[in-house]
mmCIF file of C-alpha atoms and ligand atoms in Angstrom:
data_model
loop_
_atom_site.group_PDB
_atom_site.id
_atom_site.type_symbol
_atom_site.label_atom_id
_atom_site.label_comp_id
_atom_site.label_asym_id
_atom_site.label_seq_id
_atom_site.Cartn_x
_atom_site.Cartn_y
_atom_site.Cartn_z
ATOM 1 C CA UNK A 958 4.750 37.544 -30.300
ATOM 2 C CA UNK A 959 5.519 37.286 -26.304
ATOM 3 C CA UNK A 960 6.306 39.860 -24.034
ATOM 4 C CA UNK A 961 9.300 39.244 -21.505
ATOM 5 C CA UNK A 962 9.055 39.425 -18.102
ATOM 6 C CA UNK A 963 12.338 40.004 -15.157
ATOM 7 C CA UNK A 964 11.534 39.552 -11.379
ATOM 8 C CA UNK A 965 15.103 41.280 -10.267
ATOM 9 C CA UNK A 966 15.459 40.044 -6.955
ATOM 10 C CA UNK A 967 18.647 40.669 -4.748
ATOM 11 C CA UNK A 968 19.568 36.673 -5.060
ATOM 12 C CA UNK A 969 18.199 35.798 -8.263
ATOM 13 C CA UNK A 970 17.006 37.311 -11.566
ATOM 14 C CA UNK A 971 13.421 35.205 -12.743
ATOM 15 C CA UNK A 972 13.003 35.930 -16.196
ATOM 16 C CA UNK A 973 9.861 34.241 -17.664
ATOM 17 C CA UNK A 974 8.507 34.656 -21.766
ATOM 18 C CA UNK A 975 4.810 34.769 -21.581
ATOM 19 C CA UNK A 976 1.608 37.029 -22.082
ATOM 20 C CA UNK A 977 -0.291 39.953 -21.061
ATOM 21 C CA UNK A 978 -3.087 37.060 -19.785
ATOM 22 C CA UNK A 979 -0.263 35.712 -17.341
ATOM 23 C CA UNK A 980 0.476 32.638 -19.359
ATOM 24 C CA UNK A 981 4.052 31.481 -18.910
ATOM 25 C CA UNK A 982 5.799 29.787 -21.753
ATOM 26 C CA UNK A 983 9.351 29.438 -20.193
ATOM 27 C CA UNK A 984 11.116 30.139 -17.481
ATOM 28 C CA UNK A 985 14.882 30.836 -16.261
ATOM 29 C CA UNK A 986 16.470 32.001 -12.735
ATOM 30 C CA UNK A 987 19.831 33.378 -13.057
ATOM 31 C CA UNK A 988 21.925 34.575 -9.799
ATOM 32 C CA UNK A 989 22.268 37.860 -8.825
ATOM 33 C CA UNK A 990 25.792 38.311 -9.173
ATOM 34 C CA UNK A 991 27.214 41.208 -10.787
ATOM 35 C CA UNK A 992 25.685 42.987 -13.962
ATOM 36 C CA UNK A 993 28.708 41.960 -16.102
ATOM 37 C CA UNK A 994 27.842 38.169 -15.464
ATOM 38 C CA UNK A 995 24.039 38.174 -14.689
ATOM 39 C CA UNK A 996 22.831 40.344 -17.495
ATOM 40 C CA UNK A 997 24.363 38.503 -20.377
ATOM 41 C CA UNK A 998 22.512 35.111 -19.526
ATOM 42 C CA UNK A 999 19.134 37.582 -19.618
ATOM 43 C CA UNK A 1000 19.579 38.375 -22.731
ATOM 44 C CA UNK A 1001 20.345 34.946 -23.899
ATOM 45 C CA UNK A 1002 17.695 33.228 -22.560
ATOM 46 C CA UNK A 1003 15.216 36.745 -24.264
ATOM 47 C CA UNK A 1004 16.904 37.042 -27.456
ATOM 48 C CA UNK A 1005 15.607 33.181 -28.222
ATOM 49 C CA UNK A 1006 12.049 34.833 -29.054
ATOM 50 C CA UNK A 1007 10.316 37.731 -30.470
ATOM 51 C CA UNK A 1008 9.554 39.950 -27.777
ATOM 52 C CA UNK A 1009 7.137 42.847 -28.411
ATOM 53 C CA UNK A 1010 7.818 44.153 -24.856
ATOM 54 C CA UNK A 1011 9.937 43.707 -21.584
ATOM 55 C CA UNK A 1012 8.879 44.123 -17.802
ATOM 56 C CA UNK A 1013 10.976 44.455 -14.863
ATOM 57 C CA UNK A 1014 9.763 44.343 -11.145
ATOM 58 C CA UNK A 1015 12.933 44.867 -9.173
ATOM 59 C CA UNK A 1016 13.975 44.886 -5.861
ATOM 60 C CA UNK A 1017 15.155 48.725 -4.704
ATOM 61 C CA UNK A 1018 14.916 51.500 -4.197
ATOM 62 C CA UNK A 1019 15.020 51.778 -7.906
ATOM 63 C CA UNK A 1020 14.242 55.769 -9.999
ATOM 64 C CA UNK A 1021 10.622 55.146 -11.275
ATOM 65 C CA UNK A 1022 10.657 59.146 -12.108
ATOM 66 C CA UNK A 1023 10.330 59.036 -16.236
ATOM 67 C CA UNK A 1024 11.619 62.456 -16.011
ATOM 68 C CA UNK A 1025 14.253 61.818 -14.306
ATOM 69 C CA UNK A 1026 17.770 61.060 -15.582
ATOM 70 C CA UNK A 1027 18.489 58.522 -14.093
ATOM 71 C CA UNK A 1028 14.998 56.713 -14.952
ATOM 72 C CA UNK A 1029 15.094 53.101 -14.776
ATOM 73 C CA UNK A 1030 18.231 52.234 -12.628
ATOM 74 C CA UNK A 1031 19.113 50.789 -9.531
ATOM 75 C CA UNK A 1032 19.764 53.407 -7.182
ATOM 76 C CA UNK A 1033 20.596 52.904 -3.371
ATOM 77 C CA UNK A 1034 21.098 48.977 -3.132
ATOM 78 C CA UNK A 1035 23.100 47.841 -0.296
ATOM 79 C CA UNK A 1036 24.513 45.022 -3.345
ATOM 80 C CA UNK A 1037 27.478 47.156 -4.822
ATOM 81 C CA UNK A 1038 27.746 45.991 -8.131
ATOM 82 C CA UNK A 1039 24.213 46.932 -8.624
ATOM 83 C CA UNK A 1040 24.036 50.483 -7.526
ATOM 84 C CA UNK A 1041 23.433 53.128 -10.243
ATOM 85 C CA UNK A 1042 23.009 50.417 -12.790
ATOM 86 C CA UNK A 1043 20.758 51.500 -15.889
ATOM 87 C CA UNK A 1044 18.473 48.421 -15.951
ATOM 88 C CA UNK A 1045 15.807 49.728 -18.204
ATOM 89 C CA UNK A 1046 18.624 51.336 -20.876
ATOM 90 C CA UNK A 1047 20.268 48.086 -20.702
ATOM 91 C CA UNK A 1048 17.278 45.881 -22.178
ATOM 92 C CA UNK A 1049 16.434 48.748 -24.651
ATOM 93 C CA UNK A 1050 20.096 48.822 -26.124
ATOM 94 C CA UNK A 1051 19.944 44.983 -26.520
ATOM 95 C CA UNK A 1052 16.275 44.497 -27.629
ATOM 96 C CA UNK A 1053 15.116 48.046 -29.429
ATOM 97 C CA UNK A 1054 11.524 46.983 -27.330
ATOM 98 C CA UNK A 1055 9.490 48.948 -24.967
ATOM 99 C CA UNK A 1056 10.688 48.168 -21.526
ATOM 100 C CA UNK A 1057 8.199 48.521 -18.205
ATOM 101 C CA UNK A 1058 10.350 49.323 -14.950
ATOM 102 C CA UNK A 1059 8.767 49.224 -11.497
ATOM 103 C CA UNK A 1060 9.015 47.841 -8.139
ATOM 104 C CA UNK A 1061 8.895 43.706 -7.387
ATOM 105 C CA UNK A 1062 6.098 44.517 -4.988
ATOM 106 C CA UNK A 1063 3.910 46.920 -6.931
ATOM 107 C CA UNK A 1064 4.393 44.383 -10.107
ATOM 108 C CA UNK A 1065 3.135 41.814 -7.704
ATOM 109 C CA UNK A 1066 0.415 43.764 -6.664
ATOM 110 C CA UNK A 1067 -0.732 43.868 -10.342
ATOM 111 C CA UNK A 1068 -0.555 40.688 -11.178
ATOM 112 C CA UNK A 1069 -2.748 39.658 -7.748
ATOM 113 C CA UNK A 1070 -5.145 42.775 -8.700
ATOM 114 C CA UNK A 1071 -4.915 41.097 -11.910
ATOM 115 C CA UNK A 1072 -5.262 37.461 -11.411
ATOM 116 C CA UNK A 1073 -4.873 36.528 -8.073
ATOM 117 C CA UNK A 1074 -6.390 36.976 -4.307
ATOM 118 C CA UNK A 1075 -7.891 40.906 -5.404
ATOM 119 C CA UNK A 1076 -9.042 40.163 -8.872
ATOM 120 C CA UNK A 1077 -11.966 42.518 -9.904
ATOM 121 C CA UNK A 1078 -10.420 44.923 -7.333
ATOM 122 C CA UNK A 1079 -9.598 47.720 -8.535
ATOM 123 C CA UNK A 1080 -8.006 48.151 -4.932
ATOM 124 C CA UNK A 1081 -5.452 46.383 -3.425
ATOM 125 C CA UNK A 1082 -1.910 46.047 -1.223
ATOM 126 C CA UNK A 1083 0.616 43.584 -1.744
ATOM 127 C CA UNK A 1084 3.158 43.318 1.355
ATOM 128 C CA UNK A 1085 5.901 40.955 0.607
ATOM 129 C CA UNK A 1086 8.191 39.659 3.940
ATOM 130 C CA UNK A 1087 11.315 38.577 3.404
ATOM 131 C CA UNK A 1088 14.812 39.487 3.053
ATOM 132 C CA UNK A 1089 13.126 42.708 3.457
ATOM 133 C CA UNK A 1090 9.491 43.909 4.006
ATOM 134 C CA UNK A 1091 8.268 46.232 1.045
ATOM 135 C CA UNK A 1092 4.694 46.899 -0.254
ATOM 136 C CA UNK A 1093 2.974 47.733 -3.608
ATOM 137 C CA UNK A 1094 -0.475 49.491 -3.814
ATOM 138 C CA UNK A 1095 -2.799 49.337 -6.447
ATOM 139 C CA UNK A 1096 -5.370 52.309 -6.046
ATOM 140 C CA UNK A 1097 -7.773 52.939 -9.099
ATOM 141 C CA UNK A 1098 -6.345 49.899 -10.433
ATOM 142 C CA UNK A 1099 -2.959 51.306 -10.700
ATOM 143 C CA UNK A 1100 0.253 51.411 -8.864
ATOM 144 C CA UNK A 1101 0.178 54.704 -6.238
ATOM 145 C CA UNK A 1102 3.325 56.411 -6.938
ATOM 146 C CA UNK A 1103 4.529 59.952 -5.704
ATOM 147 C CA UNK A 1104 7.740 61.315 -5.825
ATOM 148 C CA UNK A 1105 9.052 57.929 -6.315
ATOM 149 C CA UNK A 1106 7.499 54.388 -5.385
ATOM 150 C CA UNK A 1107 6.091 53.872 -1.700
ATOM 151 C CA UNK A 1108 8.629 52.585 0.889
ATOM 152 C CA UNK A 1109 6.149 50.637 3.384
ATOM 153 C CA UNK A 1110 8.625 47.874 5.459
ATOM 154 C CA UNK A 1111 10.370 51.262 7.340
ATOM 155 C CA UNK A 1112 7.256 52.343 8.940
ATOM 156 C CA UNK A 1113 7.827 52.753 12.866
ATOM 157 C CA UNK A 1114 5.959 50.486 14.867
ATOM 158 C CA UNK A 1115 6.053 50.150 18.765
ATOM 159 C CA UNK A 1116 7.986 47.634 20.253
ATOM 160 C CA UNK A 1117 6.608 44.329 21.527
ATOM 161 C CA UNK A 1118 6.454 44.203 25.484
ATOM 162 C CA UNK A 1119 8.797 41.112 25.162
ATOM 163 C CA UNK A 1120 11.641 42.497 22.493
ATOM 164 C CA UNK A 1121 14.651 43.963 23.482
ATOM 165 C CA UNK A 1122 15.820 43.055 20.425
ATOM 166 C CA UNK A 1123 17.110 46.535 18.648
ATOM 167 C CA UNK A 1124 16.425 45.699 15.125
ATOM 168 C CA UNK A 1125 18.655 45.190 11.716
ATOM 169 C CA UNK A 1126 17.798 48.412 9.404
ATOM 170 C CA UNK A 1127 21.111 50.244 8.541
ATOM 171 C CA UNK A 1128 19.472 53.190 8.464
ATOM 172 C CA UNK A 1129 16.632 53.248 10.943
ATOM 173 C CA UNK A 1130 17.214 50.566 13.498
ATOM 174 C CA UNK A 1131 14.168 48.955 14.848
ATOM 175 C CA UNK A 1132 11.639 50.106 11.899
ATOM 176 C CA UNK A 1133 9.210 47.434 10.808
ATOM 177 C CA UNK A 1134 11.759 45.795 8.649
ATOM 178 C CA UNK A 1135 14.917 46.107 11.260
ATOM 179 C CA UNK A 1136 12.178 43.947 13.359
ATOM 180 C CA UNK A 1137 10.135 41.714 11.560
ATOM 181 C CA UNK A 1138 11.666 40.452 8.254
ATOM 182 C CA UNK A 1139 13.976 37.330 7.782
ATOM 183 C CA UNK A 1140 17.147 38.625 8.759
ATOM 184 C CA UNK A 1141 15.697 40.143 12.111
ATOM 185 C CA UNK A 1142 13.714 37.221 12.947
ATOM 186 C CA UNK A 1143 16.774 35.306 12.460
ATOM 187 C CA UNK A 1144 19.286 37.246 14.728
ATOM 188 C CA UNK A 1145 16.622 38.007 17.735
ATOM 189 C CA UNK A 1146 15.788 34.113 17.739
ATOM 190 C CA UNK A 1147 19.498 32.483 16.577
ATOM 191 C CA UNK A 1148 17.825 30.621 14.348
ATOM 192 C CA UNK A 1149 16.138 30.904 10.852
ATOM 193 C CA UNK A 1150 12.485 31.503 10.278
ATOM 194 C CA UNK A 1151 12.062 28.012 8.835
ATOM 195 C CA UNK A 1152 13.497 25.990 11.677
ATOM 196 C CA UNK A 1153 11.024 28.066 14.096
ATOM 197 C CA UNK A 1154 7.981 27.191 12.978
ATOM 198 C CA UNK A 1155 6.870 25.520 16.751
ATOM 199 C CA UNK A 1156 8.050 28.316 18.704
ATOM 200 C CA UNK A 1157 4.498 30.261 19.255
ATOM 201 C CA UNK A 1158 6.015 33.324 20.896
ATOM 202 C CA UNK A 1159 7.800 34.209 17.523
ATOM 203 C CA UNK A 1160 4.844 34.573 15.113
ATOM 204 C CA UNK A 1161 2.820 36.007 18.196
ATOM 205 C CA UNK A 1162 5.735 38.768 18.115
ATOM 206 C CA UNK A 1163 5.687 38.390 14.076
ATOM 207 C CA UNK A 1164 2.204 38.847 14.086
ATOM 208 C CA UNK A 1165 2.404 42.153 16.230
ATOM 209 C CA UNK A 1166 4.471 44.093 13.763
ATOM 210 C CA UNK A 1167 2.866 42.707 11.071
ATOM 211 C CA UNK A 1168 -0.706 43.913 12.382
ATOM 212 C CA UNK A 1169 0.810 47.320 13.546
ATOM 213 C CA UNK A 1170 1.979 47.942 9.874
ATOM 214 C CA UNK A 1171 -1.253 47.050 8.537
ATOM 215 C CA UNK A 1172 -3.699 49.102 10.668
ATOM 216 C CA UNK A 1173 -0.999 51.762 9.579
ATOM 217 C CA UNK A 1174 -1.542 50.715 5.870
ATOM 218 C CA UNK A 1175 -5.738 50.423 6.530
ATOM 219 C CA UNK A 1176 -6.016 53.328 8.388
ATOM 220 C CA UNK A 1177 -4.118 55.515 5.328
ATOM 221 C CA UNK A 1178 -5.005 53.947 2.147
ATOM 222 C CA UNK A 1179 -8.184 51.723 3.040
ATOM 223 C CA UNK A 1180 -7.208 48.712 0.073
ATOM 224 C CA UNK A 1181 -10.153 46.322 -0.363
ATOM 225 C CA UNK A 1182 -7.727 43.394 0.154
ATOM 226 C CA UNK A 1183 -4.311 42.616 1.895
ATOM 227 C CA UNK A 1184 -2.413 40.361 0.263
ATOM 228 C CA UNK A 1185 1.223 38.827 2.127
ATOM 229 C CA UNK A 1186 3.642 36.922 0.437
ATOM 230 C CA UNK A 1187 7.417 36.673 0.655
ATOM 231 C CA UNK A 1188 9.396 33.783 2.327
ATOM 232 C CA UNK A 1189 7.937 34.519 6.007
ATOM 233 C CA UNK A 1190 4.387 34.361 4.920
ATOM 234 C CA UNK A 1191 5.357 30.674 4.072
ATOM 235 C CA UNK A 1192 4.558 30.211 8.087
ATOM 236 C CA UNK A 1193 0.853 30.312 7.530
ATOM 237 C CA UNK A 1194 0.414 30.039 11.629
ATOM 238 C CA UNK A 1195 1.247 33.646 11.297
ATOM 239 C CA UNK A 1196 -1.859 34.510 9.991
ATOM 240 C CA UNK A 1197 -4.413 34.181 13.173
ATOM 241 C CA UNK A 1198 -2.061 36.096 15.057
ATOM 242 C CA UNK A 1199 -2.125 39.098 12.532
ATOM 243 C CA UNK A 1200 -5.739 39.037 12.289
ATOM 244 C CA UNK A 1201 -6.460 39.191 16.342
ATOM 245 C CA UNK A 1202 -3.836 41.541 16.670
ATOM 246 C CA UNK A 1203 -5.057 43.926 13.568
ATOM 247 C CA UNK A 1204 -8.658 43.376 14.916
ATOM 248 C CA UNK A 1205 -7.195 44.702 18.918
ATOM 249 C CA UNK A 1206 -5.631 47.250 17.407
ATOM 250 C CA UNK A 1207 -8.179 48.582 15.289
ATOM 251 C CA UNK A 1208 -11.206 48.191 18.452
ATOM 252 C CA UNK A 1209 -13.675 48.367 15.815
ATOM 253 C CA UNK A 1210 -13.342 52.310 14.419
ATOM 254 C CA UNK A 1211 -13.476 51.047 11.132
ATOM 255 C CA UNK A 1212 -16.833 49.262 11.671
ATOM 256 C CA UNK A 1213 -16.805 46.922 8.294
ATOM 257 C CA UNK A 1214 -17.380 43.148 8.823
ATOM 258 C CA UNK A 1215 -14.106 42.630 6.492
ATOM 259 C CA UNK A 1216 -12.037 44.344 9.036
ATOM 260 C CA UNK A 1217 -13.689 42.433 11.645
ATOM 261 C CA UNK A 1218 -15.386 38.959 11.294
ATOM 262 C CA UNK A 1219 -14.641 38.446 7.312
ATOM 263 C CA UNK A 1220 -10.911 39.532 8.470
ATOM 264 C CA UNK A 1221 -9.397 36.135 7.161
ATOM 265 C CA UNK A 1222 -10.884 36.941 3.594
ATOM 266 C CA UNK A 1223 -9.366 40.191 3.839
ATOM 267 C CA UNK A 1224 -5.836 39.797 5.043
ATOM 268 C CA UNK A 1225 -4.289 37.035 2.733
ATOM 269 C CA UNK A 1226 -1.511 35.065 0.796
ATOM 270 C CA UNK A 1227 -1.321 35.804 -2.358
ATOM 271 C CA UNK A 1228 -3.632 33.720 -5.154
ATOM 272 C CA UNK A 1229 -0.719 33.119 -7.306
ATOM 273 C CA UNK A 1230 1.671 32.145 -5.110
ATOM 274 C CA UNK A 1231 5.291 32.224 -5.949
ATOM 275 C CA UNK A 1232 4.535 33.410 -9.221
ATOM 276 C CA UNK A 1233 2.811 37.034 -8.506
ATOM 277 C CA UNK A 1234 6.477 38.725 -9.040
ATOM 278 C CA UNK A 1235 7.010 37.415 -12.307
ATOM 279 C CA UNK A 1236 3.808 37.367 -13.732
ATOM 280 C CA UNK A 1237 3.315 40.839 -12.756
ATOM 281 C CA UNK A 1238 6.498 41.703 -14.890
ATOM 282 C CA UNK A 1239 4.877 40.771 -17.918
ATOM 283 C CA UNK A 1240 2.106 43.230 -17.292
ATOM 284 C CA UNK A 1241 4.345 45.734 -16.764
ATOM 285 C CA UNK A 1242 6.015 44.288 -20.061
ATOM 286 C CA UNK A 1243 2.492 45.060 -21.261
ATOM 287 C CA UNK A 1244 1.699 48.601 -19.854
ATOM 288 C CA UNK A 1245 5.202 50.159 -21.572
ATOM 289 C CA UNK A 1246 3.659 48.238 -24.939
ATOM 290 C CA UNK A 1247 0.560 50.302 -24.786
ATOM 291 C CA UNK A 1248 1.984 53.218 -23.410
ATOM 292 C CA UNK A 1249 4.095 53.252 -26.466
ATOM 293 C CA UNK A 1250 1.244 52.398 -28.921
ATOM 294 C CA UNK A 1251 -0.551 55.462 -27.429
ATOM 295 C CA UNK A 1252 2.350 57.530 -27.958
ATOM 296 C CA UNK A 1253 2.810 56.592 -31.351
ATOM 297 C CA UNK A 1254 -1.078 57.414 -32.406
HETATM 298 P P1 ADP B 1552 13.758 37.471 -1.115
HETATM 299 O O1 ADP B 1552 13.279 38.429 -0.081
HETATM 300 O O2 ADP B 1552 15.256 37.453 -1.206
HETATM 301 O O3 ADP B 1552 13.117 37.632 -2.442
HETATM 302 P P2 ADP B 1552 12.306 35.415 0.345
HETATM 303 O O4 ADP B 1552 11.009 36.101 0.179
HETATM 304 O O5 ADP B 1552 12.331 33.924 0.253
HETATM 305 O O6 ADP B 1552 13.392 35.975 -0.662
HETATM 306 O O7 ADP B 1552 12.863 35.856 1.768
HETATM 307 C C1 ADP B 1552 13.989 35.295 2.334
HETATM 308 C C2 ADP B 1552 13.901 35.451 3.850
HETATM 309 O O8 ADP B 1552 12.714 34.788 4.299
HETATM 310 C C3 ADP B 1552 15.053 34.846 4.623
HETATM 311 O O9 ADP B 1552 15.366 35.655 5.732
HETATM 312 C C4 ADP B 1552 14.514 33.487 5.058
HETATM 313 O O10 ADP B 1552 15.103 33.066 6.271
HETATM 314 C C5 ADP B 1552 13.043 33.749 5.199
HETATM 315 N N1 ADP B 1552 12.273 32.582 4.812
HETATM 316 C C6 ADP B 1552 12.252 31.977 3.612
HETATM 317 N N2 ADP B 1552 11.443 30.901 3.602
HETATM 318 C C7 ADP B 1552 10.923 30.832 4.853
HETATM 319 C C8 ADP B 1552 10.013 29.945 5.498
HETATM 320 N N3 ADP B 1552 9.467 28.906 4.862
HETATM 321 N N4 ADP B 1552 9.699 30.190 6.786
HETATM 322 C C9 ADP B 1552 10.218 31.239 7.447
HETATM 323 N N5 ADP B 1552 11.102 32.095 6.918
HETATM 324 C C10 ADP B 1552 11.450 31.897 5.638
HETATM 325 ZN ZN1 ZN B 1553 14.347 50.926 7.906
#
């Protein structure tokens, strides 16, 4: 018996068969096309096992409300096809399982809570930088949720002395994500983040943001660890720039040495790399099993 796990992600779908101890068994990535052609290979590649459960960490915004109607779909996604589609109904009409719906980055922030850089925390933030910049929190050794899931990468931050760039968000500009993920970083500099990695003055400028949002993050939710992944992170020289400019910014009002000294053990990739995402989806494959379980008795 395996529990199935989806990282949705806006170009490709990971789906993964595995356990509740993050043990993978098999793996797929299928496009993100449409629904009508993406879905179908899903439940191909799932309906070759027994599955007691399914988990999806997608990318958003997505209705985590379970008393909402429109619970477990795709809401406000910029990809068309995609908008308003039922994600959780769909695997529950094909598989009659318990299905676990959530964001990528709070099912990554699980499975690092879990596994990875914050195991034994029962605290934690996950901050992925990418195609977009989105966080998860884990507070009590759960996901913090509200009125719906937390929307960290369209904080306002202040602008760099050097940028005149005036950011990519469609909807707010020069937020933290209009400035700092892969997109933006590719249209200020005419070039993609990859092909940058020996210009200094763009992860000095990376590293700005970046510490702006987490002194924001810090100051607000005080996680015991910081965890960054996402393509971006892949340029690790980022990281010394984010810690002096989170320790300048900060000027020591939080007085703790992991703020401070110990900052490079606080502020970090994420222990299971690439695989957080997915990984993460099969504990929230997990979760919607017990839930159910405890329903039932
Ligand atoms: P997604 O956000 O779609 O899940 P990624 O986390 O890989 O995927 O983010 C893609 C973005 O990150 C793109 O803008 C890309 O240019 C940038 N990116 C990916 N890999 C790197 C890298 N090694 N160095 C710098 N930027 C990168
Ligand atoms: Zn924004």
């Amino acid at each position: 018996m395996y529990l199935g796990g989806i990282e949705a992600g806006g170009t490709k779908f990971i789906c993964a068969v595995g356990d509740k101890n993050g043990n993978i068994i098999s793996k797929i990535q299928v496009p993100t096309t449409t629904p009508d052609e993406t879905m179908p290979a899903v439940y191909d590649f799932f309906s070759r096992y027994n599955l007691t459960a399914i988990g999806a960490g997608s990318f958003g915004p997505i209705d985590v409300n379970p008393f909402s109607d429109t619970y477990g779909s795709i809401t406000s996604t910029p990809k068309a096809p995609w908008r308003n589609f039922q994600l959780v109904e769909a695997l529950k009409t094909q598989f009659h399982v318990p299905v676990g719906f959530n964001t990528d980055v709070n099912a990554a922030a699980l499975s690092e809570a879990a596994f990875g850089a914050a195991k034994g925390l029962d605290s934690c933030l996950y901050i992925t930088v990418g195609t977009g910049i989105g966080g998860g929190a884990i507070v009590r050794g759960d996901v913090l949720q509200g009125l719906s899931h937390p929307e960290m990468g369209h904080i306002l931050v202040r602008k760099h002395p050097k940028d005149s760039y005036l950011g990519k968000c469609p909807y707010h500009g020069d937020c933290l994500e209009g400035l700092a993920a892969g997109p933006a970083i590719e249209e200020r500099w005419g070039q993609k983040g990859m092909e940058l990695s020996d210009r200094e003055e763009v992860w000095e400028m990376e590293g700005y943001y970046i510490a702006q949002a987490l002194m924001q993050y810090v100051l607000i939710l005080s996680p015991k660890k910081i965890i960054l992944g996402g393509g971006v992170m892949k340029q690790k020289q980022i990281f010394p720039y984010i810690h002096e400019h989170f320790k300048d910014l900060m000027n020591h009002y939080v007085d703790l040495p992991e703020l401070a000294e110990d900052i490079s053990q606080y502020i970090v990739s994420p222990g299971l790399g690439d695989e957080a995402g997915i990984i993460g989806s099969l504990l929230l494959a997990d979760q919607a099993l017990q839930l159910t379980a405890a329903e039932i008795n």
